[in-house]
Coordinates of C-alpha atoms in Angstrom, one line a residue:
Chain Q
X238 CA 25.7 7.7 20.6
X239 CA 24.9 7.9 16.9
X240 CA 21.8 9.6 15.6
X241 CA 19.7 7.1 13.5
X242 CA 16.9 9.4 12.6
X243 CA 17.1 13.2 12.5
X244 CA 14.5 15.6 11.2
X245 CA 14.9 19.4 10.9
X246 CA 11.8 21.5 10.7
X247 CA 10.0 18.8 8.8
X248 CA 6.6 19.8 7.5
X249 CA 3.9 18.8 5.2
X250 CA 0.9 20.8 4.1
X251 CA -2.0 19.7 1.9
X252 CA -3.4 23.0 0.7
X253 CA -4.5 24.8 3.8
X254 CA -4.2 21.7 5.9
X255 CA -1.1 21.5 7.9
X256 CA -0.4 17.8 8.6
X257 CA 3.0 18.3 10.2
X258 CA 4.8 21.4 11.1
X259 CA 8.4 22.2 12.0
X260 CA 9.2 18.8 13.3
X261 CA 12.6 18.5 14.7
X262 CA 13.5 15.2 16.4
X263 CA 16.4 12.9 17.0
X264 CA 16.3 9.2 17.6
X265 CA 19.6 7.7 19.0
X266 CA 20.9 4.3 18.0
X267 CA 19.6 1.4 20.0
X268 CA 16.7 3.2 21.6
X269 CA 13.0 2.7 21.5
X270 CA 11.3 5.9 20.6
X271 CA 7.5 6.1 20.9
X272 CA 5.7 8.7 19.0
X273 CA 2.4 9.5 20.6
X274 CA -0.5 11.4 19.2
X275 CA -4.2 11.3 18.6
X276 CA -5.6 10.2 15.2
X277 CA -4.8 12.8 12.6
X278 CA -2.0 14.2 14.7
X279 CA 0.6 13.6 12.0
X280 CA 2.2 10.4 13.2
X281 CA 1.7 8.4 9.9
X282 CA 2.5 11.4 7.7
X283 CA 5.8 11.7 9.7
X284 CA 6.6 8.1 9.3
X285 CA 5.8 8.1 5.5
X286 CA 8.0 11.3 5.1
X287 CA 10.9 9.3 6.9
X288 CA 10.4 6.5 4.5
X289 CA 10.5 8.6 1.5
X290 CA 6.9 8.0 0.4
X291 CA 5.7 11.6 0.9
X292 CA 7.7 14.6 -0.1
X293 CA 8.0 17.2 2.8
X294 CA 6.8 20.8 2.1
X295 CA 9.5 22.1 4.4
X296 CA 12.6 20.8 6.1
X297 CA 14.7 17.6 5.7
X298 CA 14.9 14.2 7.2
X299 CA 18.0 12.0 7.6
X300 CA 17.7 8.2 8.3
X301 CA 20.8 6.3 8.9
X302 CA 22.9 9.2 7.9
X303 CA 21.1 9.4 4.5
X304 CA 19.1 12.2 3.4
X305 CA 15.6 10.9 2.6
X306 CA 14.3 11.8 -0.8
X307 CA 11.5 10.5 -2.9
X308 CA 12.3 7.1 -4.6
X309 CA 15.7 6.9 -3.3
X310 CA 17.1 3.3 -2.7
X311 CA 19.4 4.2 0.2
X312 CA 19.0 3.3 3.2
X313 CA 16.1 1.0 2.8
X314 CA 18.2 -2.2 3.0
X315 CA 18.7 -1.5 6.7
X316 CA 15.1 -0.4 7.5
X317 CA 12.2 -2.4 8.3
X318 CA 8.7 -0.9 8.6
X319 CA 5.0 -1.4 9.1
X320 CA 3.0 1.7 8.1
X321 CA -0.8 1.9 9.1
X322 CA -2.6 -1.4 8.8
X323 CA -0.6 -4.5 7.7
X324 CA -1.5 -5.3 4.1
X325 CA -0.5 -8.3 2.1
X326 CA -1.3 -10.1 -1.2
X327 CA -4.4 -12.0 -0.2
X328 CA -4.1 -14.8 -2.8
X329 CA -0.6 -15.6 -1.7
X330 CA 0.2 -17.7 1.4
X331 CA 2.0 -16.3 4.4
X332 CA 5.2 -18.0 3.1
X333 CA 4.8 -16.5 -0.4
X334 CA 4.1 -13.1 0.9
X335 CA 7.4 -13.3 3.0
X336 CA 9.2 -14.6 -0.2
X337 CA 8.0 -11.5 -2.0
X338 CA 9.3 -9.3 0.9
X339 CA 12.6 -11.2 0.7
X340 CA 13.0 -10.6 -3.0
X341 CA 12.4 -6.9 -2.4
X342 CA 15.6 -7.1 -0.2
X343 CA 17.8 -9.1 -2.5
X344 CA 20.6 -9.4 0.2
X345 CA 18.4 -11.5 2.3
X346 CA 19.2 -15.3 2.2
X347 CA 16.3 -17.7 1.4
X348 CA 16.5 -19.2 4.9
X349 CA 15.3 -16.0 6.4
X350 CA 11.7 -16.7 5.5
X351 CA 11.6 -20.0 7.4
X352 CA 13.4 -18.4 10.4
X353 CA 11.1 -15.4 10.7
X354 CA 7.9 -17.7 10.4
X355 CA 9.3 -19.6 13.4
X356 CA 10.3 -16.5 15.3
X357 CA 6.9 -14.9 14.8
X358 CA 5.1 -18.3 15.5
X359 CA 3.5 -18.2 12.1
X360 CA 4.3 -21.9 11.3
X361 CA 0.7 -23.2 11.6
X362 CA -0.3 -20.7 9.0
X363 CA 2.7 -20.6 6.6
X364 CA 0.7 -22.3 3.9
X365 CA -2.6 -20.6 4.5
X366 CA -3.6 -17.8 2.2
X367 CA -3.1 -14.4 3.7
X368 CA -6.5 -13.2 3.0
X369 CA -7.8 -15.9 5.4
X370 CA -5.7 -14.7 8.4
X371 CA -7.1 -13.1 11.6
X372 CA -6.3 -9.5 12.3
X373 CA -3.7 -10.6 15.0
X374 CA -1.9 -13.0 12.6
X375 CA -2.0 -10.3 9.7
X376 CA -0.3 -8.0 12.0
X377 CA 2.2 -10.7 12.8
X378 CA 2.8 -11.2 9.2
X379 CA 3.3 -7.4 8.8
X380 CA 5.9 -7.3 11.6
X381 CA 7.6 -10.4 10.1
X382 CA 8.0 -8.6 6.8
X383 CA 9.5 -5.7 8.7
X384 CA 11.9 -8.0 10.5
X385 CA 12.9 -10.4 7.6
X386 CA 16.0 -8.7 6.5
X387 CA 17.5 -8.0 9.9
X388 CA 17.1 -4.2 9.7
X389 CA 19.1 -1.8 12.0
X390 CA 16.0 0.4 12.2
X391 CA 12.4 -0.4 12.7
X392 CA 9.7 2.1 11.9
X393 CA 6.5 0.6 13.4
X394 CA 3.0 2.2 13.1
X395 CA 1.0 0.7 15.9
X396 CA 2.8 -2.7 16.0
X397 CA 0.5 -4.3 18.5
X398 CA -2.6 -3.3 16.7
X399 CA -5.2 -6.1 16.6
X400 CA -3.2 -8.5 18.7
X401 CA -4.5 -10.2 21.8
X402 CA -2.9 -9.6 25.3
X403 CA -0.5 -12.5 24.9
X404 CA 0.6 -11.2 21.5
X405 CA 1.1 -7.8 22.9
X406 CA 3.4 -9.2 25.5
X407 CA 5.2 -11.3 23.0
X408 CA 5.6 -8.2 20.7
X409 CA 7.0 -6.2 23.6
X410 CA 9.6 -8.9 24.5
X411 CA 10.6 -9.2 20.8
X412 CA 11.2 -5.5 20.5
X413 CA 13.1 -5.3 23.7
X414 CA 15.2 -8.3 22.7
X415 CA 16.0 -6.8 19.4
X416 CA 17.1 -3.6 20.9
X417 CA 19.2 -5.2 23.8
X418 CA 20.8 -8.0 21.9
X419 CA 21.1 -6.6 18.3
X420 CA 21.2 -2.8 19.0
X421 CA 18.3 -2.4 16.7
X422 CA 16.6 1.0 17.0
X423 CA 12.8 1.2 17.1
X424 CA 10.7 4.2 16.2
X425 CA 7.1 3.3 16.9
X426 CA 3.7 5.0 17.1
X427 CA 1.2 3.5 19.5
X428 CA -2.2 4.1 21.0
X429 CA -1.5 1.6 23.8
X430 CA 0.1 4.1 26.1
X431 CA 0.5 1.5 29.0
X432 CA 2.5 -0.4 26.5
X433 CA 4.6 2.4 25.5
X434 CA 5.3 3.3 29.3
X435 CA 6.8 -0.3 29.5
X436 CA 8.8 -0.3 26.4
X437 CA 10.0 3.2 25.4
X438 CA 13.1 5.0 26.5
X439 CA 12.1 8.1 24.9
X440 CA 8.7 9.7 24.0
X441 CA 7.7 12.3 21.5
X442 CA 4.2 13.8 21.8
X443 CA 2.7 15.2 18.7
X444 CA -0.6 17.0 18.4
X445 CA -2.1 18.9 15.5
X446 CA 1.2 18.3 13.5
X447 CA 3.4 19.9 16.1
X448 CA 5.8 18.1 18.4
X449 CA 4.7 19.3 21.8
X450 CA 7.4 17.5 23.9
X451 CA 10.1 15.2 23.7
X452 CA 11.2 13.5 26.9
X453 CA 13.0 10.5 28.4
X454 CA 11.1 8.0 30.4
X455 CA 13.0 9.3 33.4
X456 CA 11.8 12.9 32.7
X457 CA 8.4 11.6 32.4
X458 CA 8.6 10.4 36.1
X459 CA 9.5 13.9 37.2
X460 CA 6.8 15.5 35.1
X461 CA 3.9 13.3 36.1
X462 CA 1.5 15.0 38.2
X463 CA 1.2 13.5 41.6
X464 CA -1.2 14.6 44.4
X465 CA -2.7 13.6 47.7
X466 CA -6.3 13.3 47.8
X467 CA -7.9 13.8 51.3
X468 CA -11.4 12.8 52.5
X469 CA -12.5 14.2 55.9
X470 CA -15.8 14.9 57.7
X471 CA -14.9 18.5 58.4
X472 CA -13.7 19.8 55.1
X473 CA -13.7 23.5 56.1
X474 CA -11.3 23.0 59.0
X475 CA -9.1 20.8 57.0
X476 CA -9.0 23.3 54.3
X477 CA -8.0 26.1 56.7
X478 CA -5.2 23.9 58.4
X479 CA -3.7 23.0 54.9
X480 CA -3.7 26.6 53.7
X481 CA -2.2 27.8 56.9
X482 CA 0.5 25.2 56.7
X483 CA 1.3 26.6 53.0
X484 CA 0.0 23.7 51.0
X485 CA -1.3 24.1 47.5
X486 CA -4.8 22.7 47.6
X487 CA -8.0 22.3 45.4
X488 CA -11.4 21.2 46.5
X489 CA -12.7 18.6 44.1
X490 CA -16.1 17.1 43.5
X491 CA -17.3 14.7 46.1
X492 CA -15.8 16.9 48.9
X493 CA -12.2 15.6 48.4
X494 CA -9.2 18.0 49.0
X495 CA -6.3 17.6 46.6
X496 CA -3.0 18.6 47.9
X497 CA -0.9 19.4 44.9
X498 CA 2.6 20.2 46.0
X499 CA 5.1 17.2 45.8
X500 CA 6.0 17.4 49.6
X501 CA 2.4 16.1 50.4
X502 CA 2.9 13.1 48.2
X503 CA 6.3 12.1 49.8
X504 CA 5.1 13.0 53.4
X505 CA 1.4 11.9 53.6
X506 CA 2.1 10.8 57.2
X507 CA 3.0 14.3 58.2
X508 CA -0.3 15.7 56.5
X509 CA -2.3 13.0 58.3
X510 CA -0.8 14.1 61.8
X511 CA -1.3 17.8 60.9
X512 CA -5.0 17.3 60.2
X513 CA -5.4 15.1 63.4
X514 CA -3.8 17.7 65.5
X515 CA -5.9 20.5 64.1
X516 CA -9.2 18.6 64.8
X517 CA -10.2 17.5 61.2
X518 CA -8.7 13.9 61.0
X519 CA -8.7 12.3 57.5
X520 CA -11.1 9.5 56.8
X521 CA -9.2 8.5 53.6
X522 CA -5.8 9.4 52.0
X523 CA -5.2 8.4 48.5
X524 CA -1.8 8.9 46.7
X525 CA -2.7 9.6 43.0
X526 CA -0.1 9.4 40.3
X527 CA -0.7 10.4 36.8
X528 CA -0.1 7.7 34.2
X529 CA 1.3 8.3 30.7
X530 CA -2.2 8.3 29.3
X531 CA -3.4 11.0 31.7
X532 CA -0.1 12.9 31.2
X533 CA -0.6 12.7 27.4
X534 CA -4.2 13.8 27.6
X535 CA -3.3 16.8 30.0
X536 CA -0.6 17.8 27.7
X537 CA -2.7 18.0 24.6
X538 CA -5.4 19.6 26.6
X539 CA -8.1 16.9 26.4
X540 CA -10.4 16.6 29.4
X541 CA -9.5 13.0 30.3
X542 CA -6.2 14.4 31.6
X543 CA -7.7 16.9 34.1
X544 CA -8.3 14.2 36.8
X545 CA -11.3 16.0 38.1
Chain M
X229 CA 19.6 -8.0 -13.6
X230 CA 19.3 -10.1 -10.6
X231 CA 16.8 -7.6 -9.3
X232 CA 14.8 -7.7 -12.5
X233 CA 14.5 -11.4 -12.3
X234 CA 13.4 -11.2 -8.7
X235 CA 10.8 -8.7 -9.6
X236 CA 9.6 -10.7 -12.6
X237 CA 9.3 -13.7 -10.2
X238 CA 7.4 -11.5 -7.7
X239 CA 5.0 -10.1 -10.4
X240 CA 4.4 -13.6 -12.0
X241 CA 3.7 -15.3 -8.7
X242 CA 1.2 -12.5 -7.9
X243 CA -0.6 -13.0 -11.3
X244 CA -0.6 -16.8 -11.4
X245 CA -2.1 -17.0 -8.0
X246 CA -4.8 -14.5 -8.8
X247 CA -8.1 -15.4 -10.4
X248 CA -8.0 -12.4 -12.8
X249 CA -5.7 -14.1 -15.4
X250 CA -7.9 -17.1 -15.4
X251 CA -11.0 -14.8 -16.1
X252 CA -9.1 -13.0 -18.9
X253 CA -8.1 -16.3 -20.6
X254 CA -11.9 -17.1 -20.4
X255 CA -12.5 -13.7 -22.1
X256 CA -10.0 -14.7 -24.8
X257 CA -11.9 -18.0 -25.4
X258 CA -15.2 -16.0 -25.7
X259 CA -14.1 -13.9 -28.7
X260 CA -13.2 -16.6 -31.2
X261 CA -16.2 -18.7 -30.0
X262 CA -18.3 -15.7 -30.5
X263 CA -17.0 -15.3 -34.0
X264 CA -17.5 -19.1 -34.7
X265 CA -21.2 -18.9 -33.5
X266 CA -22.0 -16.0 -35.7
X267 CA -20.2 -17.9 -38.6
X268 CA -22.5 -20.9 -37.8
X269 CA -25.7 -18.8 -37.8
X270 CA -24.6 -17.1 -41.1
X271 CA -24.1 -20.6 -42.8
X272 CA -27.4 -21.8 -41.5
X273 CA -30.0 -19.4 -42.6
X274 CA -33.0 -21.5 -41.2
X275 CA -31.6 -21.0 -37.7
X276 CA -30.7 -17.5 -38.4
X277 CA -34.3 -16.6 -39.2
X278 CA -35.4 -17.8 -35.8
X279 CA -32.8 -15.7 -34.0
X280 CA -34.1 -12.1 -34.4
X281 CA -31.2 -9.6 -33.5
X282 CA -28.3 -12.0 -33.8
X283 CA -29.4 -12.5 -37.5
X284 CA -28.0 -9.0 -38.2
X285 CA -24.7 -9.7 -36.7
X286 CA -24.4 -13.1 -38.4
X287 CA -25.3 -11.5 -41.9
X288 CA -22.5 -9.2 -41.2
X289 CA -20.2 -12.2 -40.8
X290 CA -21.4 -13.6 -44.1
X291 CA -20.3 -10.4 -45.7
X292 CA -17.1 -10.0 -43.8
X293 CA -15.7 -13.4 -42.9
X294 CA -16.3 -15.4 -46.0
X295 CA -12.7 -16.7 -46.4
X296 CA -9.5 -16.9 -44.3
X297 CA -8.0 -13.4 -45.3
X298 CA -11.3 -11.6 -44.2
X299 CA -11.7 -14.0 -41.2
X300 CA -8.2 -13.3 -40.0
X301 CA -8.8 -9.6 -40.5
X302 CA -11.8 -9.7 -38.5
X303 CA -10.1 -11.6 -35.7
X304 CA -7.2 -9.0 -35.7
X305 CA -10.0 -6.3 -35.4
X306 CA -11.3 -8.1 -32.5
X307 CA -7.7 -7.9 -30.9
X308 CA -7.6 -4.3 -31.6
X309 CA -11.0 -3.6 -30.0
X310 CA -11.9 -6.3 -27.5
X311 CA -8.3 -7.1 -26.8
X312 CA -7.7 -3.4 -26.2
X313 CA -10.3 -3.7 -23.4
X314 CA -8.9 -6.8 -22.0
X315 CA -5.4 -5.6 -22.1
X316 CA -6.5 -2.4 -20.4
X317 CA -8.0 -4.6 -17.6
X318 CA -4.8 -6.6 -17.3
X319 CA -2.5 -3.5 -17.1
X320 CA -4.9 -1.8 -14.7
X321 CA -5.0 -4.8 -12.4
X322 CA -1.2 -5.2 -12.4
X323 CA -0.5 -1.6 -11.3
X324 CA -4.0 -0.7 -9.7
X325 CA -4.1 -3.7 -7.3
X326 CA -1.2 -2.3 -5.3
X327 CA -3.3 0.7 -4.4
X328 CA -6.5 -1.4 -3.9
X329 CA -4.7 -4.0 -1.7
X330 CA -2.9 -1.3 0.2
X331 CA 0.4 -3.2 -0.7
X332 CA 2.0 -0.2 -2.5
X333 CA 3.7 1.1 0.6
X334 CA 5.5 -2.3 1.0
X335 CA 7.3 -2.0 -2.4
X336 CA 8.3 1.7 -2.0
X337 CA 11.1 2.0 0.6
X338 CA 13.0 -1.1 -0.5
X339 CA 16.7 -1.4 -1.9
X340 CA 15.3 -2.5 -5.3
X341 CA 15.3 0.5 -7.7
X342 CA 11.7 1.7 -8.5
X343 CA 12.4 1.4 -12.2
X344 CA 13.0 -2.2 -11.9
X345 CA 9.7 -2.8 -10.2
X346 CA 7.9 -0.8 -12.8
X347 CA 9.5 -2.6 -15.7
X348 CA 8.7 -5.9 -14.2
X349 CA 5.1 -4.9 -14.0
X350 CA 5.1 -3.7 -17.6
X351 CA 6.8 -7.0 -18.5
X352 CA 4.1 -9.1 -16.8
X353 CA 1.2 -7.1 -18.4
X354 CA 2.8 -7.6 -21.9
X355 CA 3.4 -11.4 -21.3
X356 CA -0.1 -11.8 -19.9
X357 CA -1.6 -9.8 -22.9
X358 CA 0.4 -12.0 -25.2
X359 CA -0.7 -15.2 -23.7
X360 CA -4.3 -13.8 -24.1
X361 CA -3.6 -13.1 -27.8
X362 CA -2.0 -16.6 -28.2
X363 CA -4.9 -18.6 -26.7
X364 CA -7.3 -16.4 -28.8
X365 CA -5.3 -17.0 -31.9
X366 CA -5.1 -20.9 -31.5
X367 CA -8.9 -21.0 -31.1
X368 CA -9.3 -18.7 -34.0
X369 CA -7.3 -21.2 -36.3
X370 CA -9.3 -24.2 -34.9
X371 CA -12.6 -22.5 -35.6
X372 CA -11.5 -21.3 -39.0
X373 CA -10.5 -24.9 -39.7
X374 CA -13.7 -26.3 -38.4
X375 CA -15.6 -24.1 -40.8
X376 CA -13.4 -25.0 -43.6
X377 CA -13.1 -21.4 -44.8
X378 CA -11.9 -21.0 -48.4
X379 CA -8.4 -19.5 -49.4
X380 CA -6.7 -21.0 -46.5
X381 CA -3.2 -21.2 -47.9
X382 CA -0.1 -21.3 -45.8
X383 CA 0.8 -17.9 -47.0
X384 CA -2.5 -16.3 -46.1
X385 CA -2.4 -17.9 -42.6
X386 CA 1.1 -16.6 -42.1
X387 CA 0.1 -13.1 -43.2
X388 CA -2.9 -13.3 -41.0
X389 CA -0.7 -14.5 -38.1
X390 CA 1.6 -11.5 -38.6
X391 CA -1.4 -9.3 -38.7
X392 CA -2.7 -10.5 -35.5
X393 CA 0.8 -10.5 -33.7
X394 CA 1.5 -6.9 -35.0
X395 CA -1.9 -5.8 -34.0
X396 CA -1.5 -7.2 -30.6
X397 CA 2.1 -5.7 -30.0
X398 CA 0.7 -2.3 -31.1
X399 CA -2.5 -2.6 -28.8
X400 CA -0.2 -3.7 -25.8
X401 CA 1.9 -0.6 -26.4
X402 CA -0.9 1.9 -26.6
X403 CA -2.3 0.4 -23.4
X404 CA 0.8 1.2 -21.4
X405 CA -0.4 4.8 -20.6
X406 CA -3.3 3.2 -18.7
X407 CA -0.9 2.0 -16.1
X408 CA -0.3 5.6 -15.3
X409 CA -4.0 6.2 -15.1
X410 CA -4.3 3.2 -12.7
X411 CA -1.7 4.9 -10.6
X412 CA -3.2 8.2 -10.6
X413 CA -6.6 6.9 -9.9
X414 CA -5.4 4.4 -7.4
X415 CA -7.4 1.6 -8.8
X416 CA -9.2 0.2 -11.7
X417 CA -12.0 2.8 -12.5
X418 CA -10.2 5.6 -14.0
X419 CA -8.2 3.5 -16.5
X420 CA -11.4 1.3 -17.4
X421 CA -13.5 4.6 -17.7
X422 CA -10.7 6.1 -19.9
X423 CA -10.5 3.0 -22.0
X424 CA -14.3 3.4 -23.2
X425 CA -13.7 7.1 -23.9
X426 CA -10.5 6.3 -25.7
X427 CA -12.3 3.8 -28.1
X428 CA -15.0 6.3 -29.0
X429 CA -12.3 9.0 -29.5
X430 CA -10.4 6.5 -31.8
X431 CA -13.6 6.2 -33.9
X432 CA -14.0 9.9 -34.1
X433 CA -10.4 10.3 -35.0
X434 CA -10.6 7.8 -38.0
X435 CA -13.8 9.5 -39.2
X436 CA -12.1 12.9 -39.0
X437 CA -9.1 11.7 -40.8
X438 CA -6.7 11.9 -37.9
X439 CA -6.5 8.2 -37.3
X440 CA -2.9 8.1 -38.4
X441 CA -1.8 10.2 -35.4
X442 CA -4.2 9.0 -32.8
X443 CA -2.3 6.1 -31.2
X444 CA -5.3 4.2 -30.2
X445 CA -6.8 4.3 -33.6
X446 CA -3.6 2.9 -35.3
X447 CA -3.9 -0.9 -34.4
X448 CA -7.5 -0.9 -35.7
X449 CA -6.4 1.0 -39.0
X450 CA -3.5 -1.6 -39.4
X451 CA -5.8 -4.5 -39.3
X452 CA -7.2 -3.4 -42.7
X453 CA -3.7 -4.1 -44.3
X454 CA -4.6 -7.6 -45.4
X455 CA -7.7 -6.7 -47.2
X456 CA -7.4 -5.9 -51.1
X457 CA -9.1 -2.5 -50.5
X458 CA -7.0 -2.0 -47.2
X459 CA -4.4 0.7 -46.6
X460 CA -1.7 0.4 -44.1
X461 CA -0.9 3.3 -41.7
X462 CA 2.2 5.3 -42.6
X463 CA 5.6 4.9 -40.8
X464 CA 4.8 7.9 -38.6
X465 CA 1.8 6.0 -37.1
X466 CA 4.0 3.1 -35.8
X467 CA 6.4 5.9 -34.3
X468 CA 3.2 7.4 -32.7
X469 CA 2.4 4.0 -31.2
X470 CA 6.0 3.4 -30.0
X471 CA 6.2 6.8 -28.4
X472 CA 2.8 6.3 -26.7
X473 CA 4.1 3.1 -25.1
X474 CA 7.3 4.8 -23.9
X475 CA 5.4 7.8 -22.6
X476 CA 3.3 5.2 -20.6
X477 CA 6.3 3.6 -19.1
X478 CA 8.1 6.9 -18.3
X479 CA 5.0 8.6 -17.0
X480 CA 4.2 5.7 -14.9
X481 CA 7.8 5.5 -13.5
X482 CA 7.9 9.3 -12.6
X483 CA 4.5 9.0 -11.0
X484 CA 5.7 6.1 -8.8
X485 CA 8.9 7.9 -8.0
X486 CA 7.9 11.5 -7.4
X487 CA 4.2 11.6 -6.5
X488 CA 3.2 11.5 -2.8
X489 CA 2.2 7.9 -2.0
X490 CA -0.1 8.2 1.0
X491 CA -1.7 4.9 0.8

């Protein structure tokens, strides 16, 4: 499969502040790649470097097989993007803002403006001044500008930001449709991790400017922490039984025993039998599976990911 | 060429939809009406006596704008000074608004060459400044006619028109570097602050005898050309003005092309 985005030791420093460091990533054609990180992790700086808006201090970036440099014209005819908050000319209408975007991509036919207005359900607002739009519709306008010229690659910074739940679902379906039907590649950053889990095929986690991990969504399944939580009246006995049977356990707050090995998660019935036979029957068994949010927080070492 | 037309369309549409051009056109009306008002006061001493501070200005009018040549010279000076401020505002708005509105990022990674975008912006700044001058000039003629100033021959009006047009062109050119300041300062404050300092420096330069080589003093010095005692700046001064305009365009282009754009 072709590589659409490739960076090699990409880095950006502002004096002593390291915004991005040694970032090497590859995004394959037709995939949805989610770029996760806290605020200030370096996501937007990376996207701006990929778009040739910021000059990297180190390394190189290639987009659609073109080396990115400041002020270059290639390959932007095939790239659509939405960086940070969507901005527009407030005194122009939605239609006029899109016409401006169309003229910035001269190969785009005039009919594309009407089509994208319909596709993004902006028809009721087409003649409304963009300055009077709600945050959600402003976001739609931003996405419409990115999609207007049928790009092969979409770079989207928080595409569902400010959208209502219906809008988020709509955005997800639109992106999935674009990748499945038109082979569009999507590189997106998002804070809505549940959304990323549903959408992305590949995930890159960035923290303090460094790429901590890159993994497929299938790998995430394997890496996610799973454990069996046991509540029992006789915690001491239960503990001894489980340790004797060779299980990796931990006693949590509220007198709950966490069995951390994968076997326990797959064979909770065996654990229950073991405890019953040993005289410490469980009163409650809970199968706990780490979600992307907890996995992300655990990886970057923030407390929310500790599950305790 | 198609790209340039497209970008001109874009810039003109943004400009025409904004309230800023309307406000600057109002400003252009204010200048001739201001001169007219002072002429009226100067010609009516009984009103003049009742008006305190304005009297001093009106007396100045009586001395400086007694006939068409001096009236047109005064109007050209208005273009060189007040026009300079308005042209700065126009250019700062055309360039600085992309930073203020956060729309800069949308015009950076596009298949249209950045030089085309920059040239369209300069073209619209120049067109808009010219419209400002044209509206102002029409009202200058109307007001001069109403006051029935002496020595209003066709030749004098033509000379005065050339004076105002050349002053406006030179003023537009020396304002181009303020586009660079709007880009560096990411808005209007830096160029407008610099405009005030520049006008002060222009006066200092003239007093010190360096006016011929200080680009922002040249348009003002040129306005004296029509007066009997007036002296036109030398050829070098016109080159200084042209090179300043070019430096503004080239500097802005390189800034937009090579500076990190993190907004």
